[in-house]
Amino acid sequence: MQCTLLGTGTSHGIPVIGCSCSCCVSADPRDNRNRTSALFECDAEDGAESACFVIDTGPEFRIQAIKFGITHLDAVFITHDHADHLHGIDDLRVFSHHKDKTPDCGLPLYANPSVLTNIQIRFPYIFKEIKIGGGKPQLYLRDITEQPVQIGPMTVTAVPLIHGNACTSGYLVSHIASDSRIHSIAYLTDCKNIPDSSFDLLARHGGIIDHLVIDALRTRPHGTHLSFREALDCAARIGAVHTWLIHICHDMSHEQIIRHVANLCQQEESLRCLTEGGRTVAPSYDGLILKSI
């Protein structure tokens, strides 16, 4: 199983429109961040196509799909209905039209109930009968909170998160690995708080969490996102082998974040576990591939 981070930036993306700060004009490609999205893949048996799904379809989804060679999808998972995570939904047309015709007809899209309702309100043309010739995605909406979803060998479990006043969905993606144990990648973007019940869920069902991808906007506190320090405190509690910060703004460059995080882990005893015993913590970047054995 592997995860490719298609985008790792905040809602503005980096570079930010009209900004000439050192991060936005940086020549380091890791400082060029599209809106946050991820691709999960796992080899299927008997030579079939690999199982494949994305988390979130932001404004750059078409560009991301072309850049990273996405040719089919088995499902889509949406964390929440903010524009930077949803407004590429129309570009699911090509993937939904490739799906076999079934009673449900189309590409399954999973989210929590409030997000599913808002999708129907904000994109009504998708769900209405239209005249012949009107192109639209063929989607059927599914409640991710009812039970875990099986996509090929991968089990996807919703992880409830708090993002300001909104309830968002992180995702725990698990599989039985080559060592016959459960290995997982936890993808927890866009949150300010993680409920105790969600920490418990990760501990109960995650097995060995090879990678944790977690919201970390900047050093300064924010009302709806984790700061770097808050994200590291959560990561220390979760105990993944590798921790990756995501949804990053343009306050600091990739290299500056590396140094800042290393200093925090060195200075704070409660964070030293993140860099001991083979564990690592670092900022993510667009195109980063995370492998779970």
Short mmCIF file of N, CA, C and O in Angstrom, two decimals, residues 28-161:
data_model
loop_
_atom_site.label_atom_id
_atom_site.label_comp_id
_atom_site.label_asym_id
_atom_site.label_seq_id
_atom_site.Cartn_x
_atom_site.Cartn_y
_atom_site.Cartn_z
N ASP A 28 12.97 26.30 -4.31
CA ASP A 28 12.86 24.93 -3.82
C ASP A 28 11.49 24.39 -4.22
O ASP A 28 10.46 24.93 -3.78
N PRO A 29 11.41 23.34 -5.04
CA PRO A 29 10.09 22.83 -5.47
C PRO A 29 9.22 22.36 -4.32
O PRO A 29 7.99 22.31 -4.45
N ARG A 30 9.82 22.05 -3.18
CA ARG A 30 9.03 21.61 -2.02
C ARG A 30 8.22 22.76 -1.41
O ARG A 30 7.31 22.52 -0.63
N ASP A 31 8.56 24.00 -1.79
CA ASP A 31 7.80 25.16 -1.32
C ASP A 31 6.65 25.51 -2.24
O ASP A 31 5.90 26.44 -1.96
N ASN A 32 6.49 24.79 -3.33
CA ASN A 32 5.37 25.01 -4.24
C ASN A 32 4.29 23.98 -3.89
O ASN A 32 4.41 22.80 -4.19
N ARG A 33 3.23 24.44 -3.23
CA ARG A 33 2.25 23.52 -2.65
C ARG A 33 0.85 23.74 -3.24
O ARG A 33 0.30 24.83 -3.13
N ASN A 34 0.31 22.71 -3.86
CA ASN A 34 -1.09 22.73 -4.27
C ASN A 34 -1.98 22.46 -3.07
O ASN A 34 -1.52 22.08 -1.99
N ARG A 35 -3.28 22.64 -3.26
CA ARG A 35 -4.22 22.38 -2.18
C ARG A 35 -4.22 20.89 -1.80
O ARG A 35 -3.97 20.02 -2.63
N THR A 36 -4.52 20.64 -0.54
CA THR A 36 -4.28 19.33 0.06
C THR A 36 -5.18 18.24 -0.51
O THR A 36 -6.40 18.37 -0.58
N SER A 37 -4.53 17.11 -0.91
CA SER A 37 -5.23 15.95 -1.46
C SER A 37 -4.27 14.77 -1.42
O SER A 37 -3.05 14.96 -1.35
N ALA A 38 -4.80 13.56 -1.46
CA ALA A 38 -3.95 12.37 -1.39
C ALA A 38 -4.51 11.24 -2.24
O ALA A 38 -5.74 11.09 -2.38
N LEU A 39 -3.61 10.44 -2.79
CA LEU A 39 -3.94 9.25 -3.58
C LEU A 39 -3.46 8.01 -2.84
O LEU A 39 -2.30 7.93 -2.45
N PHE A 40 -4.36 7.04 -2.65
CA PHE A 40 -4.01 5.77 -2.03
C PHE A 40 -4.13 4.65 -3.06
O PHE A 40 -5.13 4.58 -3.79
N GLU A 41 -3.14 3.77 -3.09
CA GLU A 41 -3.12 2.65 -4.02
C GLU A 41 -2.65 1.39 -3.31
O GLU A 41 -1.82 1.46 -2.40
N CYS A 42 -3.16 0.25 -3.76
CA CYS A 42 -2.70 -1.03 -3.24
C CYS A 42 -2.83 -2.07 -4.34
O CYS A 42 -3.85 -2.11 -5.04
N ASP A 43 -1.81 -2.87 -4.53
CA ASP A 43 -1.84 -3.88 -5.58
C ASP A 43 -2.99 -4.84 -5.37
O ASP A 43 -3.27 -5.27 -4.24
N ALA A 44 -3.67 -5.18 -6.45
CA ALA A 44 -4.75 -6.15 -6.41
C ALA A 44 -4.23 -7.52 -6.81
O ALA A 44 -3.13 -7.66 -7.36
N GLU A 45 -5.01 -8.54 -6.53
CA GLU A 45 -4.61 -9.91 -6.85
C GLU A 45 -4.94 -10.25 -8.29
O GLU A 45 -5.72 -9.58 -8.96
N ASP A 46 -4.32 -11.31 -8.80
CA ASP A 46 -4.62 -11.88 -10.12
C ASP A 46 -4.37 -10.91 -11.27
O ASP A 46 -5.04 -10.96 -12.30
N GLY A 47 -3.42 -10.00 -11.08
CA GLY A 47 -3.03 -9.11 -12.17
C GLY A 47 -4.05 -8.04 -12.49
O GLY A 47 -3.92 -7.34 -13.50
N ALA A 48 -5.08 -7.85 -11.67
CA ALA A 48 -6.07 -6.81 -11.92
C ALA A 48 -5.48 -5.44 -11.63
O ALA A 48 -4.40 -5.31 -11.05
N GLU A 49 -6.21 -4.39 -12.04
CA GLU A 49 -5.78 -3.04 -11.73
C GLU A 49 -5.67 -2.87 -10.23
O GLU A 49 -6.44 -3.45 -9.46
N SER A 50 -4.72 -2.05 -9.81
CA SER A 50 -4.58 -1.79 -8.38
C SER A 50 -5.81 -1.07 -7.86
O SER A 50 -6.45 -0.29 -8.58
N ALA A 51 -6.17 -1.34 -6.61
CA ALA A 51 -7.23 -0.58 -5.96
C ALA A 51 -6.73 0.83 -5.72
O ALA A 51 -5.57 1.04 -5.35
N CYS A 52 -7.61 1.81 -5.92
CA CYS A 52 -7.13 3.19 -5.98
C CYS A 52 -8.25 4.15 -5.57
O CYS A 52 -9.37 4.03 -6.06
N PHE A 53 -7.95 5.07 -4.67
CA PHE A 53 -8.92 6.11 -4.33
C PHE A 53 -8.19 7.38 -3.95
O PHE A 53 -6.99 7.37 -3.66
N VAL A 54 -8.91 8.49 -3.98
CA VAL A 54 -8.36 9.77 -3.55
C VAL A 54 -9.12 10.28 -2.33
O VAL A 54 -10.30 9.96 -2.13
N ILE A 55 -8.41 11.05 -1.53
CA ILE A 55 -9.03 11.82 -0.46
C ILE A 55 -8.99 13.29 -0.87
O ILE A 55 -7.90 13.85 -1.05
N ASP A 56 -10.16 13.86 -1.08
CA ASP A 56 -10.39 15.26 -1.43
C ASP A 56 -10.09 15.57 -2.90
O ASP A 56 -9.19 14.99 -3.51
N THR A 57 -10.91 16.46 -3.42
CA THR A 57 -10.80 16.91 -4.81
C THR A 57 -10.81 18.44 -4.81
O THR A 57 -11.85 19.06 -4.99
N GLY A 58 -9.65 19.02 -4.58
CA GLY A 58 -9.54 20.47 -4.50
C GLY A 58 -9.49 21.13 -5.87
O GLY A 58 -9.63 20.47 -6.91
N PRO A 59 -9.26 22.45 -5.91
CA PRO A 59 -9.29 23.19 -7.17
C PRO A 59 -8.25 22.73 -8.19
O PRO A 59 -8.44 22.93 -9.38
N GLU A 60 -7.14 22.13 -7.73
CA GLU A 60 -6.12 21.64 -8.66
C GLU A 60 -6.25 20.16 -8.99
O GLU A 60 -5.32 19.56 -9.54
N PHE A 61 -7.40 19.54 -8.69
CA PHE A 61 -7.48 18.09 -8.83
C PHE A 61 -7.17 17.62 -10.25
O PHE A 61 -6.47 16.63 -10.44
N ARG A 62 -7.67 18.31 -11.27
CA ARG A 62 -7.37 17.91 -12.65
C ARG A 62 -5.86 17.92 -12.91
O ARG A 62 -5.30 16.98 -13.48
N ILE A 63 -5.20 18.99 -12.48
CA ILE A 63 -3.75 19.11 -12.66
C ILE A 63 -3.03 18.00 -11.90
O ILE A 63 -2.08 17.38 -12.42
N GLN A 64 -3.47 17.73 -10.69
CA GLN A 64 -2.85 16.68 -9.88
C GLN A 64 -3.03 15.31 -10.53
O GLN A 64 -2.09 14.50 -10.57
N ALA A 65 -4.23 15.04 -11.02
CA ALA A 65 -4.50 13.73 -11.64
C ALA A 65 -3.61 13.50 -12.86
O ALA A 65 -3.10 12.40 -13.08
N ILE A 66 -3.43 14.54 -13.66
CA ILE A 66 -2.57 14.41 -14.84
C ILE A 66 -1.11 14.28 -14.43
O ILE A 66 -0.38 13.41 -14.93
N LYS A 67 -0.68 15.11 -13.50
CA LYS A 67 0.72 15.10 -13.07
C LYS A 67 1.14 13.76 -12.50
O LYS A 67 2.25 13.27 -12.77
N PHE A 68 0.25 13.14 -11.72
CA PHE A 68 0.61 11.90 -11.03
C PHE A 68 0.04 10.65 -11.72
O PHE A 68 0.08 9.56 -11.15
N GLY A 69 -0.48 10.81 -12.92
CA GLY A 69 -0.85 9.66 -13.74
C GLY A 69 -2.02 8.86 -13.22
O GLY A 69 -2.04 7.63 -13.37
N ILE A 70 -3.01 9.51 -12.65
CA ILE A 70 -4.19 8.78 -12.17
C ILE A 70 -5.07 8.44 -13.37
O ILE A 70 -5.51 9.34 -14.09
N THR A 71 -5.33 7.18 -13.58
CA THR A 71 -6.11 6.75 -14.74
C THR A 71 -7.45 6.11 -14.36
O THR A 71 -8.32 5.95 -15.21
N HIS A 72 -7.60 5.69 -13.12
CA HIS A 72 -8.89 5.17 -12.68
C HIS A 72 -9.02 5.38 -11.18
O HIS A 72 -8.02 5.53 -10.47
N LEU A 73 -10.24 5.40 -10.70
CA LEU A 73 -10.53 5.51 -9.27
C LEU A 73 -11.64 4.54 -8.92
O LEU A 73 -12.60 4.37 -9.68
N ASP A 74 -11.50 3.92 -7.75
CA ASP A 74 -12.56 3.05 -7.24
C ASP A 74 -13.48 3.78 -6.29
O ASP A 74 -14.60 3.32 -6.03
N ALA A 75 -13.03 4.91 -5.74
CA ALA A 75 -13.84 5.66 -4.78
C ALA A 75 -13.19 7.01 -4.53
O ALA A 75 -12.02 7.24 -4.87
N VAL A 76 -13.96 7.88 -3.91
CA VAL A 76 -13.49 9.19 -3.46
C VAL A 76 -13.94 9.38 -2.02
O VAL A 76 -15.09 9.04 -1.68
N PHE A 77 -13.06 9.91 -1.20
CA PHE A 77 -13.39 10.24 0.18
C PHE A 77 -13.17 11.73 0.38
O PHE A 77 -12.13 12.27 -0.02
N ILE A 78 -14.13 12.40 1.00
CA ILE A 78 -14.05 13.83 1.23
C ILE A 78 -13.94 14.09 2.74
O ILE A 78 -14.73 13.55 3.52
N THR A 79 -12.98 14.90 3.12
CA THR A 79 -12.79 15.21 4.54
C THR A 79 -13.84 16.20 5.03
O THR A 79 -14.39 16.05 6.12
N HIS A 80 -14.10 17.24 4.21
CA HIS A 80 -15.09 18.26 4.56
C HIS A 80 -15.38 19.09 3.32
O HIS A 80 -14.77 18.88 2.27
N ASP A 81 -16.30 20.03 3.45
CA ASP A 81 -16.82 20.69 2.25
C ASP A 81 -16.27 22.09 2.02
O ASP A 81 -16.88 22.90 1.31
N HIS A 82 -15.10 22.41 2.55
CA HIS A 82 -14.47 23.68 2.22
C HIS A 82 -13.95 23.63 0.78
O HIS A 82 -13.56 22.58 0.28
N ALA A 83 -13.92 24.79 0.15
CA ALA A 83 -13.62 24.86 -1.28
C ALA A 83 -12.29 24.22 -1.64
O ALA A 83 -12.17 23.56 -2.67
N ASP A 84 -11.27 24.39 -0.80
CA ASP A 84 -9.94 23.88 -1.14
C ASP A 84 -9.85 22.36 -1.07
O ASP A 84 -8.83 21.78 -1.47
N HIS A 85 -10.91 21.71 -0.61
CA HIS A 85 -10.94 20.24 -0.55
C HIS A 85 -12.01 19.62 -1.43
O HIS A 85 -12.05 18.40 -1.57
N LEU A 86 -12.82 20.45 -2.06
CA LEU A 86 -14.01 19.93 -2.74
C LEU A 86 -14.21 20.44 -4.16
O LEU A 86 -14.79 19.74 -5.00
N HIS A 87 -13.73 21.63 -4.47
CA HIS A 87 -14.20 22.30 -5.68
C HIS A 87 -13.57 21.81 -6.98
O HIS A 87 -13.75 22.44 -8.03
N GLY A 88 -12.91 20.68 -6.95
CA GLY A 88 -12.53 19.99 -8.17
C GLY A 88 -13.44 18.82 -8.47
O GLY A 88 -13.12 17.97 -9.31
N ILE A 89 -14.59 18.77 -7.81
CA ILE A 89 -15.48 17.60 -7.90
C ILE A 89 -15.94 17.33 -9.33
O ILE A 89 -16.14 16.17 -9.72
N ASP A 90 -16.09 18.37 -10.16
CA ASP A 90 -16.55 18.14 -11.53
C ASP A 90 -15.56 17.32 -12.34
O ASP A 90 -15.95 16.62 -13.29
N ASP A 91 -14.28 17.38 -11.98
CA ASP A 91 -13.27 16.62 -12.72
C ASP A 91 -13.30 15.13 -12.42
O ASP A 91 -12.50 14.37 -12.97
N LEU A 92 -14.24 14.70 -11.58
CA LEU A 92 -14.46 13.27 -11.39
C LEU A 92 -15.25 12.66 -12.55
O LEU A 92 -15.43 11.45 -12.61
N ARG A 93 -15.70 13.50 -13.48
CA ARG A 93 -16.50 12.99 -14.60
C ARG A 93 -15.81 11.83 -15.32
O ARG A 93 -16.40 10.79 -15.55
N VAL A 94 -14.54 12.04 -15.68
CA VAL A 94 -13.86 11.03 -16.49
C VAL A 94 -13.73 9.71 -15.73
O VAL A 94 -13.81 8.63 -16.33
N PHE A 95 -13.56 9.78 -14.42
CA PHE A 95 -13.43 8.55 -13.62
C PHE A 95 -14.79 7.89 -13.38
O PHE A 95 -14.90 6.66 -13.41
N SER A 96 -15.82 8.68 -13.18
CA SER A 96 -17.14 8.10 -12.92
C SER A 96 -17.71 7.47 -14.17
O SER A 96 -18.42 6.46 -14.11
N HIS A 97 -17.40 8.00 -15.33
CA HIS A 97 -17.94 7.44 -16.57
C HIS A 97 -17.27 6.12 -16.95
O HIS A 97 -17.79 5.38 -17.76
N HIS A 98 -16.12 5.84 -16.34
CA HIS A 98 -15.44 4.59 -16.61
C HIS A 98 -15.96 3.45 -15.74
O HIS A 98 -15.62 2.30 -15.94
N LYS A 99 -16.75 3.79 -14.73
CA LYS A 99 -17.25 2.75 -13.84
C LYS A 99 -18.27 1.88 -14.55
O LYS A 99 -19.04 2.34 -15.40
N ASP A 100 -18.29 0.57 -14.20
CA ASP A 100 -19.31 -0.32 -14.75
C ASP A 100 -20.70 0.15 -14.31
O ASP A 100 -20.88 0.65 -13.21
N LYS A 101 -21.66 -0.03 -15.19
CA LYS A 101 -23.02 0.35 -14.84
C LYS A 101 -23.58 -0.64 -13.82
O LYS A 101 -23.58 -1.85 -14.03
N THR A 102 -24.00 -0.12 -12.70
CA THR A 102 -24.56 -0.92 -11.62
C THR A 102 -25.85 -0.26 -11.15
O THR A 102 -26.18 0.85 -11.58
N PRO A 103 -26.61 -0.92 -10.26
CA PRO A 103 -27.80 -0.25 -9.74
C PRO A 103 -27.49 1.10 -9.10
O PRO A 103 -28.30 2.02 -9.16
N ASP A 104 -26.30 1.22 -8.47
CA ASP A 104 -25.91 2.49 -7.88
C ASP A 104 -25.39 3.46 -8.94
O ASP A 104 -25.49 4.67 -8.78
N CYS A 105 -24.80 2.94 -10.01
CA CYS A 105 -24.41 3.71 -11.19
C CYS A 105 -23.45 4.85 -10.88
O CYS A 105 -23.84 5.94 -10.53
N GLY A 106 -22.18 4.58 -11.05
CA GLY A 106 -21.21 5.67 -10.95
C GLY A 106 -20.13 5.39 -9.94
O GLY A 106 -19.86 4.27 -9.54
N LEU A 107 -19.49 6.46 -9.52
CA LEU A 107 -18.34 6.42 -8.63
C LEU A 107 -18.79 6.71 -7.21
O LEU A 107 -19.42 7.75 -6.96
N PRO A 108 -18.49 5.84 -6.24
CA PRO A 108 -18.91 6.13 -4.87
C PRO A 108 -18.10 7.25 -4.25
O PRO A 108 -16.88 7.30 -4.38
N LEU A 109 -18.79 8.17 -3.59
CA LEU A 109 -18.16 9.28 -2.88
C LEU A 109 -18.59 9.20 -1.43
O LEU A 109 -19.79 9.22 -1.13
N TYR A 110 -17.62 9.11 -0.54
CA TYR A 110 -17.88 8.92 0.89
C TYR A 110 -17.55 10.20 1.67
O TYR A 110 -16.53 10.85 1.42
N ALA A 111 -18.42 10.53 2.62
CA ALA A 111 -18.19 11.66 3.52
C ALA A 111 -19.16 11.53 4.69
O ALA A 111 -20.00 10.62 4.70
N ASN A 112 -19.06 12.43 5.65
CA ASN A 112 -20.03 12.38 6.74
C ASN A 112 -21.35 13.01 6.28
O ASN A 112 -21.41 13.69 5.25
N PRO A 113 -22.45 12.77 6.99
CA PRO A 113 -23.77 13.18 6.50
C PRO A 113 -23.90 14.67 6.20
O PRO A 113 -24.53 15.05 5.19
N SER A 114 -23.34 15.55 7.03
CA SER A 114 -23.49 16.98 6.78
C SER A 114 -22.76 17.40 5.51
O SER A 114 -23.24 18.26 4.75
N VAL A 115 -21.62 16.79 5.24
CA VAL A 115 -20.88 17.09 4.01
C VAL A 115 -21.66 16.59 2.80
O VAL A 115 -21.75 17.29 1.78
N LEU A 116 -22.23 15.40 2.88
CA LEU A 116 -23.03 14.88 1.76
C LEU A 116 -24.20 15.80 1.45
O LEU A 116 -24.51 16.06 0.28
N THR A 117 -24.85 16.31 2.48
CA THR A 117 -25.96 17.25 2.27
C THR A 117 -25.49 18.52 1.58
O THR A 117 -26.12 19.00 0.63
N ASN A 118 -24.37 19.07 2.02
CA ASN A 118 -23.87 20.32 1.45
C ASN A 118 -23.39 20.12 0.00
O ASN A 118 -23.50 21.04 -0.82
N ILE A 119 -22.86 18.96 -0.31
CA ILE A 119 -22.46 18.68 -1.69
C ILE A 119 -23.69 18.75 -2.61
O ILE A 119 -23.65 19.33 -3.70
N GLN A 120 -24.80 18.17 -2.17
CA GLN A 120 -26.01 18.20 -2.99
C GLN A 120 -26.58 19.61 -3.14
O GLN A 120 -27.14 19.96 -4.18
N ILE A 121 -26.41 20.44 -2.10
CA ILE A 121 -26.89 21.81 -2.17
C ILE A 121 -26.01 22.67 -3.07
O ILE A 121 -26.51 23.47 -3.87
N ARG A 122 -24.71 22.48 -2.98
CA ARG A 122 -23.78 23.36 -3.69
C ARG A 122 -23.50 22.91 -5.12
O ARG A 122 -23.06 23.71 -5.95
N PHE A 123 -23.75 21.63 -5.43
CA PHE A 123 -23.55 21.12 -6.79
C PHE A 123 -24.81 20.40 -7.25
O PHE A 123 -24.78 19.22 -7.60
N PRO A 124 -25.94 21.12 -7.29
CA PRO A 124 -27.21 20.43 -7.58
C PRO A 124 -27.27 19.81 -8.96
O PRO A 124 -27.98 18.81 -9.16
N TYR A 125 -26.55 20.38 -9.94
CA TYR A 125 -26.62 19.85 -11.30
C TYR A 125 -26.16 18.40 -11.38
O TYR A 125 -26.57 17.66 -12.28
N ILE A 126 -25.27 17.99 -10.44
CA ILE A 126 -24.77 16.62 -10.46
C ILE A 126 -25.90 15.62 -10.21
O ILE A 126 -25.90 14.51 -10.75
N PHE A 127 -26.89 16.03 -9.43
CA PHE A 127 -27.88 15.08 -8.93
C PHE A 127 -29.26 15.29 -9.56
O PHE A 127 -30.23 14.66 -9.15
N LYS A 128 -29.35 16.17 -10.57
CA LYS A 128 -30.60 16.38 -11.26
C LYS A 128 -30.56 15.76 -12.64
O LYS A 128 -29.51 15.67 -13.27
N GLU A 129 -31.73 15.36 -13.13
CA GLU A 129 -31.85 14.90 -14.51
C GLU A 129 -31.61 16.09 -15.43
O GLU A 129 -32.14 17.18 -15.21
N ILE A 130 -30.78 15.89 -16.46
CA ILE A 130 -30.49 16.97 -17.40
C ILE A 130 -30.70 16.48 -18.82
O ILE A 130 -30.81 15.28 -19.07
N LYS A 131 -30.75 17.42 -19.76
CA LYS A 131 -30.93 17.05 -21.15
C LYS A 131 -29.71 16.30 -21.67
O LYS A 131 -28.60 16.44 -21.15
N ILE A 132 -29.89 15.53 -22.69
CA ILE A 132 -28.79 14.79 -23.31
C ILE A 132 -27.71 15.77 -23.73
O ILE A 132 -27.99 16.83 -24.29
N GLY A 133 -26.47 15.41 -23.44
CA GLY A 133 -25.35 16.26 -23.81
C GLY A 133 -24.78 17.04 -22.65
O GLY A 133 -23.72 17.64 -22.77
N GLY A 134 -25.49 17.07 -21.54
CA GLY A 134 -24.98 17.79 -20.37
C GLY A 134 -24.00 16.91 -19.60
O GLY A 134 -24.40 15.90 -19.00
N GLY A 135 -22.74 17.26 -19.61
CA GLY A 135 -21.75 16.44 -18.92
C GLY A 135 -21.74 16.71 -17.43
O GLY A 135 -21.76 17.87 -16.99
N LYS A 136 -21.70 15.65 -16.65
CA LYS A 136 -21.61 15.78 -15.20
C LYS A 136 -21.06 14.50 -14.62
O LYS A 136 -21.12 13.44 -15.24
N PRO A 137 -20.48 14.56 -13.43
CA PRO A 137 -20.01 13.33 -12.79
C PRO A 137 -21.18 12.42 -12.44
O PRO A 137 -22.26 12.90 -12.09
N GLN A 138 -20.96 11.13 -12.55
CA GLN A 138 -21.95 10.15 -12.12
C GLN A 138 -21.49 9.63 -10.76
O GLN A 138 -20.63 8.75 -10.66
N LEU A 139 -22.05 10.20 -9.71
CA LEU A 139 -21.62 9.90 -8.35
C LEU A 139 -22.78 9.34 -7.55
O LEU A 139 -23.92 9.73 -7.76
N TYR A 140 -22.47 8.42 -6.66
CA TYR A 140 -23.46 8.09 -5.65
C TYR A 140 -22.84 8.28 -4.29
O TYR A 140 -21.69 7.92 -4.03
N LEU A 141 -23.58 8.93 -3.41
CA LEU A 141 -23.08 9.42 -2.13
C LEU A 141 -23.30 8.38 -1.05
O LEU A 141 -24.39 7.82 -0.92
N ARG A 142 -22.27 8.17 -0.25
CA ARG A 142 -22.32 7.15 0.80
C ARG A 142 -21.85 7.74 2.13
O ARG A 142 -20.86 8.49 2.17
N ASP A 143 -22.51 7.38 3.20
CA ASP A 143 -22.18 7.84 4.54
C ASP A 143 -20.99 7.05 5.08
O ASP A 143 -21.10 5.84 5.32
N ILE A 144 -19.86 7.70 5.29
CA ILE A 144 -18.67 7.03 5.77
C ILE A 144 -18.74 6.70 7.26
O ILE A 144 -17.97 5.89 7.77
N THR A 145 -19.67 7.32 7.97
CA THR A 145 -19.75 7.10 9.42
C THR A 145 -20.46 5.81 9.78
O THR A 145 -20.45 5.40 10.95
N GLU A 146 -21.11 5.16 8.82
CA GLU A 146 -21.88 3.96 9.15
C GLU A 146 -20.98 2.77 9.49
O GLU A 146 -21.25 2.02 10.42
N GLN A 147 -19.93 2.58 8.71
CA GLN A 147 -19.02 1.46 8.93
C GLN A 147 -17.77 1.66 8.07
O GLN A 147 -17.79 2.45 7.12
N PRO A 148 -16.68 0.97 8.40
CA PRO A 148 -15.49 1.04 7.53
C PRO A 148 -15.81 0.55 6.12
O PRO A 148 -16.72 -0.25 5.91
N VAL A 149 -15.06 1.04 5.16
CA VAL A 149 -15.27 0.72 3.75
C VAL A 149 -14.08 -0.06 3.24
O VAL A 149 -12.92 0.27 3.54
N GLN A 150 -14.34 -1.10 2.46
CA GLN A 150 -13.29 -1.91 1.87
C GLN A 150 -13.07 -1.50 0.43
O GLN A 150 -13.99 -1.55 -0.39
N ILE A 151 -11.87 -1.05 0.10
CA ILE A 151 -11.48 -0.71 -1.27
C ILE A 151 -10.33 -1.64 -1.64
O ILE A 151 -9.18 -1.42 -1.24
N GLY A 152 -10.63 -2.72 -2.36
CA GLY A 152 -9.62 -3.73 -2.61
C GLY A 152 -9.10 -4.27 -1.29
O GLY A 152 -9.88 -4.59 -0.39
N PRO A 153 -7.78 -4.34 -1.11
CA PRO A 153 -7.22 -4.85 0.14
C PRO A 153 -7.22 -3.81 1.27
O PRO A 153 -6.82 -4.13 2.40
N MET A 154 -7.64 -2.59 0.99
CA MET A 154 -7.55 -1.50 1.97
C MET A 154 -8.86 -1.29 2.70
O MET A 154 -9.94 -1.27 2.09
N THR A 155 -8.77 -1.13 4.02
CA THR A 155 -9.92 -0.80 4.86
C THR A 155 -9.82 0.67 5.25
O THR A 155 -8.81 1.10 5.79
N VAL A 156 -10.88 1.43 4.96
CA VAL A 156 -10.89 2.87 5.23
C VAL A 156 -11.89 3.15 6.34
O VAL A 156 -13.08 2.86 6.21
N THR A 157 -11.39 3.73 7.43
CA THR A 157 -12.21 4.03 8.60
C THR A 157 -12.21 5.53 8.84
O THR A 157 -11.14 6.16 8.87
N ALA A 158 -13.38 6.12 9.02
CA ALA A 158 -13.47 7.55 9.31
C ALA A 158 -12.97 7.84 10.72
O ALA A 158 -13.26 7.10 11.66
N VAL A 159 -12.22 8.92 10.85
CA VAL A 159 -11.70 9.37 12.14
C VAL A 159 -12.27 10.77 12.40
O VAL A 159 -11.83 11.74 11.76
N PRO A 160 -13.27 10.92 13.27
CA PRO A 160 -13.87 12.24 13.49
C PRO A 160 -12.87 13.25 14.05
O PRO A 160 -12.10 12.96 14.97
N LEU A 161 -12.90 14.46 13.47
CA LEU A 161 -12.02 15.55 13.87
C LEU A 161 -12.85 16.82 14.05
O LEU A 161 -13.95 16.93 13.51
#
